[in-house]
Coordinates of N, CA and C in Angstrom, one line a residue:
M1 N 0.9 -1.2 0.0 CA 0.0 0.0 0.0 C 0.9 1.2 0.0
A2 N 0.6 2.2 -0.8 CA 1.4 3.4 -0.9 C 1.2 4.3 0.3
E3 N 2.2 5.0 0.7 CA 2.2 5.9 1.8 C 1.4 7.1 1.4
I4 N 0.5 7.5 2.3 CA -0.4 8.7 2.1 C 0.3 9.9 2.6
E5 N 0.4 10.9 1.8 CA 1.1 12.2 2.1 C 0.0 13.1 2.9
I6 N 0.5 13.8 3.9 CA -0.4 14.7 4.7 C -1.0 15.7 3.7
S7 N -0.2 16.2 2.8 CA -0.8 17.2 1.9 C -1.9 16.7 1.0
D8 N -1.9 15.4 0.7 CA -3.0 14.8 0.0 C -4.3 14.7 0.9
V9 N -4.1 14.4 2.1 CA -5.2 14.4 3.1 C -5.8 15.8 3.2
V10 N -5.0 16.8 3.4 CA -5.5 18.2 3.6 C -6.2 18.6 2.3
R11 N -5.6 18.4 1.2 CA -6.3 18.8 -0.1 C -7.7 18.2 -0.2
R12 N -7.7 16.9 0.0 CA -9.0 16.2 -0.1 C -10.0 16.7 0.9
R13 N -9.6 16.9 2.1 CA -10.5 17.4 3.2 C -11.0 18.8 2.8
V14 N -10.2 19.7 2.4 CA -10.6 21.1 2.0 C -11.6 21.0 0.9
R15 N -11.3 20.2 -0.1 CA -12.2 20.1 -1.3 C -13.6 19.5 -0.9
E16 N -13.6 18.4 -0.1 CA -14.8 17.8 0.4 C -15.6 18.7 1.3
A17 N -14.9 19.4 2.2 CA -15.7 20.3 3.1 C -16.3 21.5 2.4
G18 N -15.6 22.0 1.5 CA -16.2 23.1 0.7 C -17.4 22.7 -0.1
R19 N -17.3 21.5 -0.8 CA -18.4 21.0 -1.6 C -19.5 20.6 -0.7
A20 N -19.3 20.0 0.4 CA -20.4 19.6 1.3 C -21.2 20.8 1.8
R21 N -20.6 22.0 1.8 CA -21.4 23.2 2.2 C -22.0 23.8 1.0
G22 N -21.8 23.2 -0.2 CA -22.4 23.8 -1.4 C -21.6 25.0 -2.0
W23 N -20.4 25.1 -1.6 CA -19.6 26.3 -2.0 C -18.8 25.9 -3.3
S24 N -18.7 26.8 -4.2 CA -17.9 26.6 -5.4 C -16.4 27.0 -4.9
L25 N -15.5 26.6 -5.8 CA -14.1 27.0 -5.5 C -14.0 28.5 -5.3
D26 N -14.7 29.3 -6.2 CA -14.6 30.7 -6.1 C -15.2 31.2 -4.7
A27 N -16.3 30.6 -4.3 CA -16.9 31.0 -3.0 C -16.0 30.7 -1.8
L28 N -15.3 29.6 -1.8 CA -14.4 29.2 -0.7 C -13.2 30.1 -0.8
A29 N -12.7 30.4 -2.0 CA -11.5 31.3 -2.1 C -11.8 32.7 -1.6
A30 N -13.0 33.2 -1.9 CA -13.4 34.5 -1.4 C -13.5 34.5 0.2
R31 N -14.0 33.4 0.7 CA -14.2 33.4 2.2 C -12.8 33.3 2.9
C32 N -11.8 32.8 2.3 CA -10.5 32.6 3.0 C -9.5 33.6 2.5
H33 N -9.9 34.5 1.6 CA -9.0 35.6 1.1 C -7.8 35.0 0.4
I34 N -8.1 33.9 -0.4 CA -7.0 33.3 -1.3 C -7.6 33.4 -2.7
S35 N -6.8 33.7 -3.7 CA -7.3 33.8 -5.0 C -7.8 32.4 -5.5
A36 N -8.8 32.4 -6.3 CA -9.3 31.1 -6.8 C -8.3 30.3 -7.5
S37 N -7.4 30.9 -8.3 CA -6.4 30.2 -9.0 C -5.4 29.5 -8.0
T38 N -5.0 30.2 -6.9 CA -4.1 29.7 -5.9 C -4.8 28.5 -5.2
L39 N -6.1 28.7 -4.9 CA -6.9 27.6 -4.2 C -7.0 26.4 -5.1
S40 N -7.2 26.6 -6.4 CA -7.3 25.5 -7.4 C -5.9 24.8 -7.4
R41 N -4.8 25.5 -7.4 CA -3.5 24.8 -7.5 C -3.2 24.1 -6.2
I42 N -3.7 24.6 -5.1 CA -3.6 23.9 -3.8 C -4.4 22.6 -3.8
E43 N -5.7 22.7 -4.3 CA -6.5 21.5 -4.3 C -6.0 20.4 -5.2
T44 N -5.4 20.8 -6.3 CA -4.9 19.8 -7.3 C -3.5 19.4 -7.0
G45 N -2.8 20.0 -6.0 CA -1.5 19.5 -5.7 C -0.4 20.2 -6.5
R46 N -0.7 21.2 -7.3 CA 0.3 21.9 -8.1 C 1.1 22.9 -7.3
T47 N 0.6 23.2 -6.1 CA 1.4 24.1 -5.2 C 1.1 23.6 -3.8
R48 N 2.1 23.8 -3.0 CA 2.0 23.4 -1.5 C 1.3 24.5 -0.8
M49 N 0.5 24.1 0.2 CA -0.2 25.1 1.1 C 0.7 25.5 2.2
D50 N 0.8 26.8 2.5 CA 1.6 27.2 3.6 C 0.6 27.3 4.9
L51 N 1.2 27.5 6.0 CA 0.5 27.5 7.3 C -0.5 28.6 7.4
D52 N -0.2 29.8 6.8 CA -1.2 30.9 6.8 C -2.4 30.5 6.0
Q53 N -2.2 29.9 4.9 CA -3.3 29.4 4.0 C -4.1 28.4 4.7
L54 N -3.5 27.4 5.4 CA -4.2 26.4 6.2 C -5.1 27.0 7.2
A55 N -4.5 28.0 8.0 CA -5.3 28.7 9.0 C -6.5 29.4 8.4
R56 N -6.3 30.1 7.3 CA -7.4 30.8 6.7 C -8.5 29.8 6.2
L57 N -8.1 28.7 5.6 CA -9.1 27.7 5.1 C -9.8 27.1 6.3
A58 N -9.2 26.8 7.4 CA -9.8 26.3 8.5 C -10.9 27.3 9.1
R59 N -10.5 28.6 9.2 CA -11.5 29.6 9.6 C -12.7 29.7 8.7
A60 N -12.4 29.7 7.4 CA -13.5 29.8 6.4 C -14.4 28.6 6.5
L61 N -13.9 27.4 6.8 CA -14.7 26.2 6.8 C -15.3 25.9 8.2
D62 N -14.9 26.8 9.2 CA -15.4 26.7 10.6 C -15.0 25.4 11.2
V63 N -13.7 25.0 11.0 CA -13.2 23.8 11.7 C -11.8 24.1 12.2
P64 N -11.4 23.3 13.2 CA -10.0 23.5 13.7 C -9.0 23.1 12.7
A65 N -7.9 23.8 12.5 CA -6.9 23.4 11.6 C -6.4 22.0 11.8
T66 N -6.4 21.5 13.0 CA -5.9 20.2 13.3 C -6.8 19.1 12.7
R67 N -8.1 19.5 12.5 CA -9.1 18.5 11.8 C -8.7 18.3 10.3
L68 N -8.2 19.4 9.7 CA -7.8 19.3 8.3 C -6.6 18.3 8.1
V69 N -5.8 18.1 9.1 CA -4.6 17.3 8.9 C -4.7 15.9 9.6
Q70 N -5.8 15.6 10.2 CA -6.0 14.3 10.8 C -6.2 13.2 9.7
F71 N -5.6 12.0 9.9 CA -5.6 10.9 9.0 C -6.9 10.1 9.1
D72 N -7.7 10.2 10.2 CA -8.8 9.3 10.3 C -9.9 9.6 9.2
A73 N -10.8 8.7 9.1 CA -11.8 8.8 8.0 C -13.1 9.5 8.4
A74 N -13.1 10.1 9.7 CA -14.3 10.7 10.1 C -14.7 11.9 9.3
P75 N -16.0 12.1 9.0 CA -16.3 13.3 8.2 C -15.9 14.6 8.8
L76 N -15.6 15.6 8.0 CA -15.3 16.9 8.5 C -16.6 17.7 8.7
R77 N -16.9 18.1 9.9 CA -18.1 18.8 10.2 C -17.8 20.2 10.9
P78 N -18.7 21.1 10.7 CA -18.5 22.4 11.3 C -18.5 22.3 12.8
M79 N -17.8 23.1 13.5 CA -17.8 23.2 15.0 C -19.1 23.9 15.4
P80 N -19.8 23.4 16.4 CA -21.0 24.0 16.9 C -20.6 25.3 17.7
R81 N -21.5 26.2 17.7 CA -21.5 27.4 18.5 C -22.4 27.2 19.7
Q82 N -22.0 27.4 20.9 CA -22.8 27.2 22.0 C -23.0 28.4 22.9
E83 N -24.2 28.6 23.4 CA -24.5 29.6 24.4 C -25.6 29.0 25.2
A84 N -26.0 29.7 26.3 CA -27.0 29.1 27.2 C -28.2 28.6 26.5
G85 N -28.4 27.2 26.5 CA -29.6 26.6 26.0 C -29.6 26.5 24.5
L86 N -28.6 26.9 23.7 CA -28.6 26.9 22.3 C -27.3 26.5 21.7
T87 N -27.4 25.4 20.9 CA -26.2 25.0 20.1 C -26.5 25.2 18.6
T88 N -25.6 25.8 17.9 CA -25.9 26.1 16.5 C -24.7 25.5 15.6
W89 N -25.1 24.8 14.6 CA -24.1 24.3 13.6 C -24.4 25.0 12.3
L90 N -23.4 25.8 11.9 CA -23.6 26.5 10.6 C -23.3 25.5 9.5
L91 N -24.3 25.3 8.6 CA -24.2 24.3 7.6 C -23.7 25.0 6.2
S92 N -24.2 26.2 6.0 CA -23.9 26.9 4.8 C -24.1 28.4 5.1
N93 N -23.2 29.2 4.5 CA -23.3 30.7 4.6 C -22.9 31.3 3.3
D94 N -23.8 31.4 2.3 CA -23.4 31.7 1.0 C -24.3 32.7 0.4
G95 N -23.8 33.8 -0.1 CA -24.7 34.8 -0.9 C -25.8 35.4 -0.1
G96 N -25.6 35.6 1.2 CA -26.6 36.2 2.0 C -27.6 35.2 2.6
R97 N -27.5 33.9 2.3 CA -28.3 32.9 2.8 C -27.5 32.0 3.8
R98 N -28.0 31.9 5.0 CA -27.3 31.2 6.1 C -28.2 30.0 6.5
V99 N -27.7 28.8 6.4 CA -28.5 27.6 6.8 C -27.8 27.0 8.0
S100 N -28.6 26.8 9.1 CA -28.0 26.3 10.4 C -28.9 25.2 10.9
K101 N -28.3 24.3 11.6 CA -29.0 23.3 12.5 C -28.9 23.9 13.9
M102 N -30.1 23.9 14.6 CA -30.1 24.4 15.9 C -30.7 23.4 16.9
R103 N -30.1 23.3 18.1 CA -30.7 22.5 19.1 C -30.9 23.4 20.3
I104 N -32.1 23.5 20.8 CA -32.5 24.4 21.9 C -32.9 23.4 23.0
T105 N -32.3 23.6 24.2 CA -32.6 22.8 25.3 C -33.0 23.6 26.5
G106 N -33.8 23.0 27.3 CA -34.2 23.6 28.6 C -34.8 25.0 28.4
E107 N -34.6 25.8 29.5 CA -35.0 27.2 29.5 C -34.0 28.1 28.9
R108 N -34.2 28.5 27.7 CA -33.3 29.4 27.0 C -33.6 30.8 27.3
L109 N -32.5 31.5 27.7 CA -32.7 32.9 28.1 C -32.2 33.8 27.0
G110 N -32.8 35.0 26.9 CA -32.4 35.9 25.9 C -33.5 36.9 25.6
S111 N -33.3 37.8 24.7 CA -34.3 38.7 24.3 C -34.6 38.6 22.8
P112 N -35.7 39.0 22.3 CA -36.1 38.9 20.9 C -35.0 39.6 20.0
A113 N -34.8 39.0 18.9 CA -33.9 39.5 17.9 C -34.7 40.3 16.8
V114 N -34.1 41.3 16.3 CA -34.7 42.1 15.2 C -33.6 42.4 14.2
H115 N -33.8 42.0 12.9 CA -32.8 42.3 11.9 C -33.5 42.2 10.5
R116 N -32.8 42.5 9.4 CA -33.4 42.5 8.1 C -33.4 41.1 7.6
G117 N -34.3 40.8 6.8 CA -34.3 39.5 6.1 C -35.6 38.7 6.3
Q118 N -35.5 37.4 5.9 CA -36.6 36.5 6.1 C -36.0 35.2 6.7
E119 N -36.8 34.5 7.5 CA -36.3 33.3 8.1 C -37.4 32.2 7.9
R120 N -36.9 31.0 7.7 CA -37.7 29.8 7.6 C -37.2 28.8 8.6
L121 N -38.0 28.4 9.6 CA -37.7 27.4 10.6 C -38.4 26.2 10.3
T122 N -37.7 25.0 10.3 CA -38.4 23.7 10.2 C -38.0 22.9 11.4
V123 N -39.0 22.4 12.1 CA -38.8 21.6 13.3 C -38.5 20.2 12.9
V124 N -37.4 19.6 13.3 CA -37.0 18.3 13.0 C -37.5 17.3 14.1
S125 N -37.3 17.7 15.4 CA -37.9 16.9 16.5 C -38.1 17.8 17.7
G126 N -39.1 17.4 18.5 CA -39.4 18.2 19.7 C -40.5 19.2 19.3
V127 N -40.7 20.1 20.2 CA -41.7 21.2 20.0 C -41.0 22.5 20.2
A128 N -41.1 23.4 19.2 CA -40.6 24.8 19.4 C -41.7 25.8 19.7
V129 N -41.3 26.7 20.5 CA -42.2 27.9 20.8 C -41.5 29.1 20.1
L130 N -42.2 29.6 19.1 CA -41.8 30.8 18.4 C -42.6 32.0 18.9
R131 N -41.9 32.9 19.5 CA -42.5 34.2 19.9 C -42.2 35.2 18.8
L132 N -43.3 35.6 18.1 CA -43.2 36.4 16.9 C -44.1 37.7 17.2
G133 N -43.4 38.8 17.6 CA -44.1 39.9 18.1 C -44.9 39.6 19.3
E134 N -46.2 39.7 19.3 CA -47.0 39.4 20.5 C -47.6 38.0 20.4
Q135 N -47.3 37.3 19.3 CA -47.8 35.9 19.1 C -46.9 34.9 19.8
R136 N -47.6 33.8 20.2 CA -46.9 32.6 20.7 C -47.3 31.5 19.8
I137 N -46.4 30.9 19.1 CA -46.8 29.8 18.1 C -46.0 28.5 18.5
E138 N -46.7 27.4 18.6 CA -46.1 26.1 18.9 C -45.9 25.4 17.6
L139 N -44.7 24.8 17.3 CA -44.5 24.1 16.1 C -43.9 22.7 16.4
G140 N -44.5 21.7 15.9 CA -44.1 20.3 16.1 C -43.3 19.8 14.9
P141 N -42.8 18.5 15.0 CA -42.0 17.9 14.0 C -42.6 18.1 12.6
G142 N -41.8 18.6 11.6 CA -42.3 18.7 10.3 C -42.9 20.0 10.0
E143 N -43.3 20.8 11.0 CA -43.9 22.1 10.8 C -42.9 23.2 10.5
V144 N -43.4 24.2 9.7 CA -42.5 25.2 9.2 C -43.1 26.6 9.5
A145 N -42.3 27.5 9.9 CA -42.7 28.9 10.1 C -41.8 29.8 9.2
R146 N -42.4 30.7 8.5 CA -41.7 31.6 7.7 C -42.1 33.0 8.1
F147 N -41.1 33.9 8.3 CA -41.5 35.2 8.8 C -40.4 36.3 8.5
A148 N -40.8 37.5 8.5 CA -39.9 38.6 8.3 C -39.2 38.8 9.6
T149 N -37.9 38.9 9.6 CA -37.1 39.0 10.8 C -37.0 40.4 11.3
S150 N -37.7 41.3 10.7 CA -37.9 42.7 11.2 C -38.9 42.7 12.4
T151 N -39.7 41.6 12.5 CA -40.6 41.4 13.6 C -39.8 40.8 14.8
P152 N -39.9 41.4 16.0 CA -39.1 40.8 17.1 C -39.5 39.3 17.2
H153 N -38.4 38.5 17.3 CA -38.7 37.0 17.4 C -37.7 36.3 18.3
F154 N -38.1 35.2 18.9 CA -37.3 34.4 19.8 C -37.9 33.0 19.7
V155 N -37.0 32.0 19.8 CA -37.4 30.6 19.7 C -36.9 29.9 21.0
S156 N -37.8 29.1 21.5 CA -37.4 28.3 22.7 C -38.0 26.9 22.5
A157 N -37.6 26.0 23.5 CA -38.1 24.6 23.4 C -39.3 24.4 24.4
L158 N -40.3 23.7 24.0 CA -41.3 23.3 24.9 C -41.0 21.8 25.3
G159 N -40.6 21.6 26.5 CA -40.1 20.3 26.9 C -38.6 20.3 27.0
D160 N -38.0 19.2 26.9 CA -36.5 19.0 27.0 C -35.7 19.7 25.9
A161 N -36.1 19.4 24.7 CA -35.2 19.9 23.6 C -36.0 20.0 22.3
V162 N -35.5 20.9 21.4 CA -36.1 20.9 20.0 C -34.9 21.1 19.1
D163 N -35.0 20.3 18.0 CA -34.0 20.4 16.9 C -34.7 21.1 15.7
L164 N -34.0 22.1 15.1 CA -34.5 22.9 14.0 C -33.5 23.1 12.9
I165 N -34.0 23.3 11.7 CA -33.2 23.8 10.6 C -33.7 25.2 10.4
S166 N -32.7 26.1 10.3 CA -33.0 27.6 10.1 C -32.4 28.0 8.8
V167 N -33.2 28.6 7.9 CA -32.7 29.2 6.7 C -33.0 30.7 6.8
H168 N -31.9 31.5 6.8 CA -32.1 32.9 7.0 C -31.5 33.6 5.7
D169 N -32.4 34.4 5.1 CA -32.0 35.2 4.0 C -31.9 36.7 4.4
G170 N -30.7 37.2 4.5 CA -30.5 38.6 4.9 C -29.3 38.8 5.8
E171 N -29.4 39.8 6.7 CA -28.3 40.2 7.5 C -28.2 39.3 8.8
P172 N -27.0 39.2 9.5 CA -26.9 38.5 10.7 C -27.8 39.1 11.8
C173 N -28.1 38.2 12.8 CA -29.0 38.6 13.9 C -28.2 39.6 14.8
S174 N -29.0 40.5 15.4 CA -28.5 41.3 16.6 C -29.7 41.3 17.5
S175 N -29.4 40.9 18.8 CA -30.5 40.9 19.8 C -30.7 42.3 20.3
G176 N -31.9 42.4 20.6 CA -32.3 43.7 21.2 C -33.7 43.6 21.9
K177 N -34.0 44.5 22.8 CA -35.3 44.5 23.4 C -36.4 44.8 22.4
A178 N -37.4 44.0 22.6 CA -38.6 44.3 21.7 C -39.6 45.1 22.4

């Protein structure tokens, strides 16, 4: 069996992780501030990646740089963001559209968010409570809510936990009192 080079592993992981997020080579290059031609040469092995480029690619893919160089066969997944009662996995962030998986557990604290754009929430499991302005809406598995994010909104779990897929078209959230 031929010996596997670390550079082959990194190139394959970078290419697979970018494609898994639905990003073109140009989109990934823009995210990590590397020219598309340089990224193409890195992915094809025509040029070696330096440590600065490795760090930029890891940040753009939202994974630790050490995951890019590991030899195991485990899939490369984005690192979750955690705050009190909320874990978020960014699945895609391209062209103003952000797709995330969210798990809300227990009593989530916070204030309603207001920002530009539209959001579509799909409940995967559990029951979500969507506070949309003065409304309180319960959503079960398979149910979808679509709303303008200029309306104060906040999502929590009814029961132990709720898993959601969020598709947001517009600007990032900023919390504020409603």
